[in-house]
CSV table of C-alpha atoms in Angstrom, one decimal:
chain,number,residue,atom,x,y,z
A,1,UNK,CA,-8.0,-80.5,-38.5
A,2,UNK,CA,-11.1,-82.3,-37.1
A,3,UNK,CA,-9.0,-84.0,-34.5
A,4,UNK,CA,-7.5,-80.6,-33.4
A,5,UNK,CA,-11.0,-79.1,-33.1
A,6,UNK,CA,-12.3,-82.1,-31.1
A,7,UNK,CA,-9.3,-81.9,-28.8
A,8,UNK,CA,-9.9,-78.2,-28.2
A,9,UNK,CA,-13.6,-78.8,-27.4
A,10,UNK,CA,-12.7,-81.6,-25.0
A,11,UNK,CA,-10.2,-79.3,-23.2
A,12,UNK,CA,-12.8,-76.5,-22.9
A,13,UNK,CA,-15.4,-79.0,-21.6
A,14,UNK,CA,-13.0,-80.3,-18.9
A,15,UNK,CA,-12.1,-76.7,-17.9
A,16,UNK,CA,-15.8,-75.8,-17.5
A,17,UNK,CA,-16.5,-78.9,-15.5
A,18,UNK,CA,-13.6,-78.2,-13.1
A,19,UNK,CA,-14.8,-74.6,-12.6
A,20,UNK,CA,-18.3,-75.8,-11.9
A,21,UNK,CA,-17.0,-78.0,-9.1
A,22,UNK,CA,-15.4,-75.0,-7.5
A,23,UNK,CA,-11.9,-76.4,-7.4
A,24,UNK,CA,-9.1,-74.2,-6.3
A,25,UNK,CA,-7.9,-71.9,-9.1
A,26,UNK,CA,-4.5,-72.6,-10.6
A,27,UNK,CA,-2.3,-70.6,-12.9
A,28,UNK,CA,-0.5,-72.4,-15.7
A,29,UNK,CA,3.3,-72.1,-15.5
A,30,UNK,CA,4.9,-70.2,-18.4
A,31,UNK,CA,5.6,-72.5,-21.3
A,32,UNK,CA,3.2,-75.2,-20.1
A,33,UNK,CA,0.0,-76.2,-22.0
A,34,UNK,CA,-2.0,-77.1,-18.9
A,35,UNK,CA,-2.0,-76.7,-15.1
A,36,UNK,CA,0.3,-79.0,-13.2
A,37,UNK,CA,0.8,-80.0,-9.6
A,38,UNK,CA,4.0,-79.7,-7.7
A,39,UNK,CA,6.0,-82.9,-7.0
A,40,UNK,CA,9.4,-83.4,-5.4
A,41,UNK,CA,10.5,-85.5,-8.4
A,42,UNK,CA,9.9,-82.8,-11.1
A,43,UNK,CA,10.3,-79.6,-9.0
A,44,UNK,CA,7.5,-78.0,-11.0
A,45,UNK,CA,5.4,-75.5,-9.2
A,46,UNK,CA,1.8,-74.5,-9.4
A,47,UNK,CA,0.3,-71.3,-8.0
A,48,UNK,CA,-2.8,-72.1,-6.1
A,49,UNK,CA,-5.4,-69.5,-5.9
A,50,UNK,CA,-8.0,-68.9,-3.1
A,51,UNK,CA,-10.0,-72.0,-2.2
A,52,UNK,CA,-13.8,-71.8,-2.3
A,53,UNK,CA,-14.4,-74.2,0.6
A,54,UNK,CA,-12.5,-76.1,3.3
A,55,UNK,CA,-13.5,-79.4,1.7
A,56,UNK,CA,-11.3,-78.4,-1.3
A,57,UNK,CA,-8.2,-78.4,0.9
A,58,UNK,CA,-8.5,-81.8,2.3
A,59,UNK,CA,-6.8,-85.0,1.2
A,60,UNK,CA,-3.4,-83.5,0.6
A,61,UNK,CA,-0.4,-85.7,-0.4
A,62,UNK,CA,2.3,-83.1,-0.1
A,63,UNK,CA,5.6,-84.0,1.7
A,64,UNK,CA,4.4,-81.9,4.6
A,65,UNK,CA,0.7,-81.5,5.4
A,66,UNK,CA,-0.6,-78.9,7.9
A,67,UNK,CA,-4.1,-79.4,9.3
A,68,UNK,CA,-5.9,-76.4,10.6
A,69,UNK,CA,-8.9,-76.8,13.0
A,70,UNK,CA,-11.7,-74.3,13.4
A,71,UNK,CA,-14.6,-74.5,15.8
A,72,UNK,CA,-16.3,-71.8,13.6
A,73,UNK,CA,-18.2,-72.5,10.4
A,74,UNK,CA,-17.4,-72.3,6.8
A,75,UNK,CA,-18.4,-68.6,6.4
A,76,UNK,CA,-16.5,-67.3,9.5
A,77,UNK,CA,-13.8,-64.7,8.9
A,78,UNK,CA,-11.1,-67.1,10.2
A,79,UNK,CA,-12.0,-69.9,7.8
A,80,UNK,CA,-12.4,-67.4,4.9
A,81,UNK,CA,-9.0,-66.0,5.5
A,82,UNK,CA,-7.4,-69.4,5.8
A,83,UNK,CA,-8.8,-70.4,2.5
A,84,UNK,CA,-8.1,-67.2,0.7
A,85,UNK,CA,-4.6,-66.3,2.2
A,86,UNK,CA,-3.0,-68.9,4.5
A,87,UNK,CA,-3.4,-72.1,2.5
A,88,UNK,CA,-2.5,-70.8,-1.0
A,89,UNK,CA,0.3,-68.7,0.4
A,90,UNK,CA,1.9,-71.6,2.2
A,91,UNK,CA,1.5,-73.9,-0.8
A,92,UNK,CA,2.8,-71.4,-3.3
A,93,UNK,CA,5.8,-70.2,-1.3
A,94,UNK,CA,6.8,-73.7,-0.5
A,95,UNK,CA,6.5,-74.7,-4.2
A,96,UNK,CA,4.2,-77.4,-3.2
A,97,UNK,CA,6.3,-78.9,-0.5
A,98,UNK,CA,3.7,-78.0,2.2
A,99,UNK,CA,0.0,-78.6,1.8
A,100,UNK,CA,-2.7,-77.1,4.1
A,101,UNK,CA,-5.9,-78.8,5.1
A,102,UNK,CA,-8.6,-76.5,6.6
A,103,UNK,CA,-11.3,-78.1,8.7
A,104,UNK,CA,-14.3,-75.9,9.8
A,105,UNK,CA,-17.2,-76.5,12.1
A,106,UNK,CA,-15.3,-78.5,14.7
A,107,UNK,CA,-14.8,-81.4,12.4
A,108,UNK,CA,-11.6,-82.4,14.3
A,109,UNK,CA,-13.2,-81.7,17.7
A,110,UNK,CA,-14.3,-78.7,19.7
A,111,UNK,CA,-11.7,-76.0,20.7
A,112,UNK,CA,-10.8,-77.7,24.0
A,113,UNK,CA,-10.2,-81.1,22.2
A,114,UNK,CA,-8.3,-79.5,19.4
A,115,UNK,CA,-6.1,-77.5,21.8
A,116,UNK,CA,-5.3,-80.7,23.7
A,117,UNK,CA,-4.3,-82.3,20.3
A,118,UNK,CA,-2.1,-79.4,19.5
A,119,UNK,CA,-0.3,-79.7,22.8
A,120,UNK,CA,0.1,-83.4,22.4
A,121,UNK,CA,1.5,-83.0,18.9
A,122,UNK,CA,-1.5,-84.8,17.2
A,123,UNK,CA,-2.7,-81.7,15.3
A,124,UNK,CA,-0.7,-78.9,13.7
A,125,UNK,CA,-2.9,-75.8,14.2
A,126,UNK,CA,-6.1,-74.8,16.0
A,127,UNK,CA,-7.6,-71.3,15.5
A,128,UNK,CA,-9.3,-70.6,18.8
A,129,UNK,CA,-10.4,-68.1,21.4
A,130,UNK,CA,-8.6,-67.7,24.7
A,131,UNK,CA,-11.2,-69.8,26.5
A,132,UNK,CA,-9.5,-73.3,26.1
A,133,UNK,CA,-6.1,-71.7,26.7
A,134,UNK,CA,-6.6,-70.0,30.0
A,135,UNK,CA,-6.1,-73.4,31.7
A,136,UNK,CA,-2.6,-73.5,30.2
A,137,UNK,CA,-1.8,-69.8,30.5
A,138,UNK,CA,-3.8,-68.0,33.2
A,139,UNK,CA,-2.4,-64.7,32.0
A,140,UNK,CA,-4.7,-64.9,29.0
A,141,UNK,CA,-7.5,-64.0,31.5
A,142,UNK,CA,-6.6,-60.3,31.0
A,143,UNK,CA,-9.0,-60.3,28.0
A,144,UNK,CA,-11.9,-60.8,30.5
A,145,UNK,CA,-11.2,-57.3,31.9
A,146,UNK,CA,-14.1,-55.1,31.0
A,147,UNK,CA,-13.3,-52.1,28.8
A,148,UNK,CA,-9.7,-53.1,28.6
A,149,UNK,CA,-9.4,-51.5,25.1
A,150,UNK,CA,-11.0,-48.4,23.8
A,151,UNK,CA,-11.0,-49.5,20.1
A,152,UNK,CA,-9.6,-51.9,17.6
A,153,UNK,CA,-6.4,-49.9,17.0
A,154,UNK,CA,-5.5,-50.0,20.7
A,155,UNK,CA,-6.2,-53.8,20.8
A,156,UNK,CA,-3.9,-54.2,17.8
A,157,UNK,CA,-1.2,-52.1,19.5
A,158,UNK,CA,-1.3,-54.0,22.7
A,159,UNK,CA,-1.2,-57.5,21.1
A,160,UNK,CA,1.9,-56.3,19.0
A,161,UNK,CA,3.6,-55.0,22.2
A,162,UNK,CA,5.5,-56.7,25.0
A,163,UNK,CA,2.1,-57.9,26.3
A,164,UNK,CA,1.6,-60.0,23.3
A,165,UNK,CA,5.2,-61.2,23.4
A,166,UNK,CA,4.9,-62.1,27.1
A,167,UNK,CA,1.7,-64.2,26.4
A,168,UNK,CA,3.3,-65.9,23.4
A,169,UNK,CA,6.3,-66.9,25.5
A,170,UNK,CA,4.0,-68.3,28.1
A,171,UNK,CA,2.2,-70.3,25.5
A,172,UNK,CA,5.4,-71.6,24.0
A,173,UNK,CA,6.4,-72.9,27.5
A,174,UNK,CA,3.2,-75.0,27.4
A,175,UNK,CA,3.9,-76.4,23.9
A,176,UNK,CA,1.9,-73.9,21.9
A,177,UNK,CA,3.3,-71.5,19.2
A,178,UNK,CA,1.0,-68.6,18.5
A,179,UNK,CA,1.6,-67.9,14.9
A,180,UNK,CA,-0.8,-64.9,14.7
A,181,UNK,CA,-3.3,-63.0,16.7
A,182,UNK,CA,-6.7,-62.6,15.0
A,183,UNK,CA,-10.0,-61.8,16.5
A,184,UNK,CA,-13.6,-62.5,17.4
A,185,UNK,CA,-13.9,-58.8,18.1
A,186,UNK,CA,-15.7,-56.4,20.5
A,187,UNK,CA,-18.7,-57.8,22.3
A,188,UNK,CA,-21.9,-55.6,22.2
A,189,UNK,CA,-25.1,-55.6,24.3
A,190,UNK,CA,-28.4,-56.4,22.6
A,191,UNK,CA,-31.9,-56.7,24.1
A,192,UNK,CA,-35.6,-56.8,23.2
A,193,UNK,CA,-36.9,-54.4,25.9
A,194,UNK,CA,-35.6,-50.9,25.4
A,195,UNK,CA,-32.6,-48.9,24.3
A,196,UNK,CA,-29.7,-48.9,26.7
A,197,UNK,CA,-27.8,-45.6,26.8
A,198,UNK,CA,-26.8,-45.7,30.5
A,199,UNK,CA,-26.1,-48.0,33.4
A,200,UNK,CA,-29.6,-47.3,34.7
A,201,UNK,CA,-31.1,-48.7,31.5
A,202,UNK,CA,-29.4,-52.1,32.2
A,203,UNK,CA,-31.1,-52.6,35.5
A,204,UNK,CA,-33.5,-55.6,35.5
A,205,UNK,CA,-32.5,-57.0,32.1
A,206,UNK,CA,-32.0,-60.7,31.9
A,207,UNK,CA,-28.7,-61.0,29.9
A,208,UNK,CA,-27.4,-64.3,28.6
A,209,UNK,CA,-23.7,-64.8,29.2
A,210,UNK,CA,-21.1,-67.5,28.7
A,211,UNK,CA,-20.1,-69.8,31.6
A,212,UNK,CA,-17.5,-67.2,32.6
A,213,UNK,CA,-17.4,-65.8,36.2
A,214,UNK,CA,-16.0,-62.4,35.1
A,215,UNK,CA,-18.6,-61.9,32.3
A,216,UNK,CA,-21.4,-62.8,34.8
A,217,UNK,CA,-20.0,-60.4,37.4
A,218,UNK,CA,-19.9,-57.6,34.8
A,219,UNK,CA,-23.6,-57.8,34.1
A,220,UNK,CA,-24.6,-58.4,37.7
A,221,UNK,CA,-22.5,-55.3,38.7
A,222,UNK,CA,-24.5,-53.2,36.2
A,223,UNK,CA,-27.8,-54.3,37.7
A,224,UNK,CA,-28.7,-57.0,35.1
A,225,UNK,CA,-29.5,-60.6,35.9
A,226,UNK,CA,-26.6,-62.5,34.3
A,227,UNK,CA,-27.9,-65.9,32.9
A,228,UNK,CA,-25.3,-68.4,31.7
A,229,UNK,CA,-26.6,-70.4,28.8
A,230,UNK,CA,-25.4,-72.4,25.8
A,231,UNK,CA,-25.3,-70.6,22.5
A,232,UNK,CA,-27.3,-73.4,21.0
A,233,UNK,CA,-30.3,-72.6,23.3
A,234,UNK,CA,-30.1,-68.9,23.0
A,235,UNK,CA,-32.2,-68.1,19.9
A,236,UNK,CA,-35.2,-69.9,21.4
A,237,UNK,CA,-34.6,-68.3,24.8
A,238,UNK,CA,-34.6,-64.8,23.2
A,239,UNK,CA,-37.7,-65.7,21.1
A,240,UNK,CA,-39.7,-66.9,24.1
A,241,UNK,CA,-38.5,-64.2,26.5
A,242,UNK,CA,-36.6,-66.5,28.8
A,243,UNK,CA,-33.8,-63.9,28.6
A,244,UNK,CA,-34.2,-60.3,27.4
A,245,UNK,CA,-30.8,-60.0,25.7
A,246,UNK,CA,-27.3,-61.2,25.1
A,247,UNK,CA,-23.8,-60.0,24.2
A,248,UNK,CA,-21.7,-60.9,21.3
A,249,UNK,CA,-19.6,-59.4,18.5
A,250,UNK,CA,-21.9,-58.2,15.8
A,251,UNK,CA,-20.9,-60.8,13.2
A,252,UNK,CA,-21.7,-63.6,15.7
A,253,UNK,CA,-25.0,-61.9,16.6
A,254,UNK,CA,-25.9,-61.7,12.9
A,255,UNK,CA,-24.8,-65.2,12.0
A,256,UNK,CA,-27.0,-66.7,14.8
A,257,UNK,CA,-29.9,-64.6,13.3
A,258,UNK,CA,-30.5,-62.9,16.7
A,259,UNK,CA,-31.5,-59.8,14.7
A,260,UNK,CA,-34.8,-61.5,14.2
A,261,UNK,CA,-35.6,-61.6,17.9
A,262,UNK,CA,-33.8,-58.5,19.3
A,263,UNK,CA,-34.8,-54.8,18.8
A,264,UNK,CA,-32.0,-52.9,20.4
A,265,UNK,CA,-28.2,-52.9,20.0
A,266,UNK,CA,-25.9,-50.9,22.3
A,267,UNK,CA,-22.3,-50.5,20.9
A,268,UNK,CA,-20.8,-51.0,24.4
A,269,UNK,CA,-17.4,-52.5,23.3
A,270,UNK,CA,-17.3,-54.0,26.8
A,271,UNK,CA,-15.1,-57.0,26.1
A,272,UNK,CA,-12.5,-57.5,23.3
A,273,UNK,CA,-12.1,-61.2,22.3
A,274,UNK,CA,-8.9,-62.1,20.5
A,275,UNK,CA,-8.3,-65.4,18.6
A,276,UNK,CA,-5.0,-67.2,18.4
A,277,UNK,CA,-3.6,-69.2,15.5
A,278,UNK,CA,-1.9,-71.9,17.6
A,279,UNK,CA,0.6,-74.4,16.3
A,280,UNK,CA,1.9,-77.5,18.1
A,281,UNK,CA,5.4,-76.8,19.3
A,282,UNK,CA,6.2,-80.5,19.1
A,283,UNK,CA,5.4,-80.4,15.4
A,284,UNK,CA,7.0,-77.0,14.9
A,285,UNK,CA,10.3,-78.2,16.2
A,286,UNK,CA,10.4,-80.9,13.6
A,287,UNK,CA,10.4,-78.3,10.8
A,288,UNK,CA,13.5,-76.7,9.3
A,289,UNK,CA,14.0,-73.0,9.3
A,290,UNK,CA,12.7,-72.4,5.8
A,291,UNK,CA,9.4,-74.2,6.6
A,292,UNK,CA,9.0,-72.3,9.8
A,293,UNK,CA,9.6,-69.0,7.9
A,294,UNK,CA,7.0,-69.9,5.3
A,295,UNK,CA,4.4,-70.7,7.9
A,296,UNK,CA,5.2,-67.6,9.9
A,297,UNK,CA,4.9,-65.3,6.9
A,298,UNK,CA,1.6,-66.8,5.8
A,299,UNK,CA,0.2,-66.8,9.3
A,300,UNK,CA,1.0,-63.1,9.7
A,301,UNK,CA,-0.8,-62.3,6.4
A,302,UNK,CA,-3.7,-64.5,7.5
A,303,UNK,CA,-4.1,-62.6,10.8
A,304,UNK,CA,-4.3,-59.2,9.0
A,305,UNK,CA,-6.8,-60.5,6.5
A,306,UNK,CA,-9.0,-62.2,9.2
A,307,UNK,CA,-9.2,-58.9,11.0
A,308,UNK,CA,-10.1,-57.0,7.8
A,309,UNK,CA,-12.8,-59.5,7.0
A,310,UNK,CA,-14.2,-59.5,10.5
A,311,UNK,CA,-14.3,-55.7,10.9
A,312,UNK,CA,-16.0,-55.3,7.5
A,313,UNK,CA,-18.5,-57.9,8.4
A,314,UNK,CA,-19.3,-56.1,11.7
A,315,UNK,CA,-19.9,-52.9,9.8
A,316,UNK,CA,-22.0,-54.5,7.1
A,317,UNK,CA,-24.0,-56.6,9.5
A,318,UNK,CA,-24.8,-53.7,11.7
A,319,UNK,CA,-26.0,-51.7,8.8
A,320,UNK,CA,-28.2,-54.6,7.7
A,321,UNK,CA,-29.7,-54.7,11.3
A,322,UNK,CA,-30.7,-51.1,10.9
A,323,UNK,CA,-31.8,-51.1,7.2
A,324,UNK,CA,-33.4,-54.6,7.0
A,325,UNK,CA,-34.6,-55.3,10.5
A,326,UNK,CA,-35.3,-51.8,11.9
A,327,UNK,CA,-33.0,-52.4,15.0
A,328,UNK,CA,-32.3,-49.3,17.0
A,329,UNK,CA,-28.6,-48.8,17.6
A,330,UNK,CA,-27.2,-46.7,20.5
A,331,UNK,CA,-23.7,-45.5,20.9
A,332,UNK,CA,-22.5,-44.7,24.5
A,333,UNK,CA,-21.6,-41.1,25.3
A,334,UNK,CA,-18.2,-40.5,27.0
A,335,UNK,CA,-20.1,-39.8,30.2
A,336,UNK,CA,-22.2,-43.0,30.0
A,337,UNK,CA,-19.1,-45.1,29.2
A,338,UNK,CA,-17.3,-43.7,32.2
A,339,UNK,CA,-20.1,-44.9,34.4
A,340,UNK,CA,-20.0,-48.4,32.9
A,341,UNK,CA,-16.2,-48.5,33.5
A,342,UNK,CA,-16.6,-47.3,37.1
A,343,UNK,CA,-19.2,-49.9,38.0
A,344,UNK,CA,-17.1,-52.7,36.6
A,345,UNK,CA,-13.6,-51.5,37.7
A,346,UNK,CA,-13.4,-54.0,40.5
A,347,UNK,CA,-13.3,-56.9,38.0
A,348,UNK,CA,-9.8,-55.9,37.1
A,349,UNK,CA,-8.6,-56.9,40.6
A,350,UNK,CA,-10.6,-60.1,40.4
A,351,UNK,CA,-8.9,-61.0,37.1
A,352,UNK,CA,-5.5,-60.1,38.6
A,353,UNK,CA,-5.9,-62.7,41.3
A,354,UNK,CA,-6.0,-65.4,38.5
A,355,UNK,CA,-3.4,-63.9,36.2
A,356,UNK,CA,-0.8,-62.8,38.6
A,357,UNK,CA,0.9,-59.4,38.8
A,358,UNK,CA,3.5,-59.7,36.0
A,359,UNK,CA,1.1,-59.4,33.1
A,360,UNK,CA,-0.9,-56.7,34.9
A,361,UNK,CA,2.3,-54.7,35.3
A,362,UNK,CA,2.9,-54.8,31.6
A,363,UNK,CA,-0.6,-53.6,30.6
A,364,UNK,CA,-0.6,-50.0,31.8
A,365,UNK,CA,2.8,-48.9,30.2
A,366,UNK,CA,1.8,-50.7,27.0
A,367,UNK,CA,-1.6,-48.9,26.9
A,368,UNK,CA,0.1,-45.6,27.6
């Protein structure tokens, strides 16, 4: 009896210790007395629950291991969705045949390096913006067109249409399989000077932009002074008044803590930035049909979850900016937005020179 009690206490102690370490949750298979791992020899399966951190997914010994690179940090919507949906779904549906390792914070290299590795067949997946991909597929430049989408629903519709299919086919030709669209979201204007409710209010503001000729042209066309600058330098520049404002999706704005040095947000929705869940075609072609189906299904679920997390974060962060930091938020009227669109309409033609006419010809019917 004493031995039984002692064994029970030891088991409970080990369970508590594992939980305290934040290890991925597991469910005990029916008829088993303890969680087990899946191995090809036994054929046993373990249902892996959501992971708590990317570190928990590393060091896999499964027959197939899929590495996922992220330039974004541990708390980004993409990494969260990979840990809560993609990794466990792949591992469960493959009955342990496929393991997923998630790497956040550019551990495997920045987005450009990771993209090159994907194309070369040295890395399975990179979750990235369009920036490092435009060099491979110029047509992705359409996402630099100002005010291309009215809202998130329209963006989802276009990416699920022939436009998305066309871009995915172009990527495949370059050795990249886009398993799922996800997003960085709509970019919004912020500044420390005054509320911006019209084009006239933009005049004279020094606005930080990325090193992107179309983004710079956008703000210069509106009367601002576009100022390219690294994101790592931006907080100090805003704090010291080197620049008056910046433009980012709200979750990015909030995670960089710019709410501490900005007073005004304009919900301009001027650029929609998608992300792509890109897999190496060289590696993809080595997988059998069942493995490809498992990865495709899990990636689709990941893309939906990432968007849900990102959009909820945008709403929550915006409310915190108002409630906790006293930031004034302005929504453009239809008349004001029409003026913004008119002042930047020529950029569409500039973009078309880089993308070619085929993708541009697909846009309007898809939007209609």
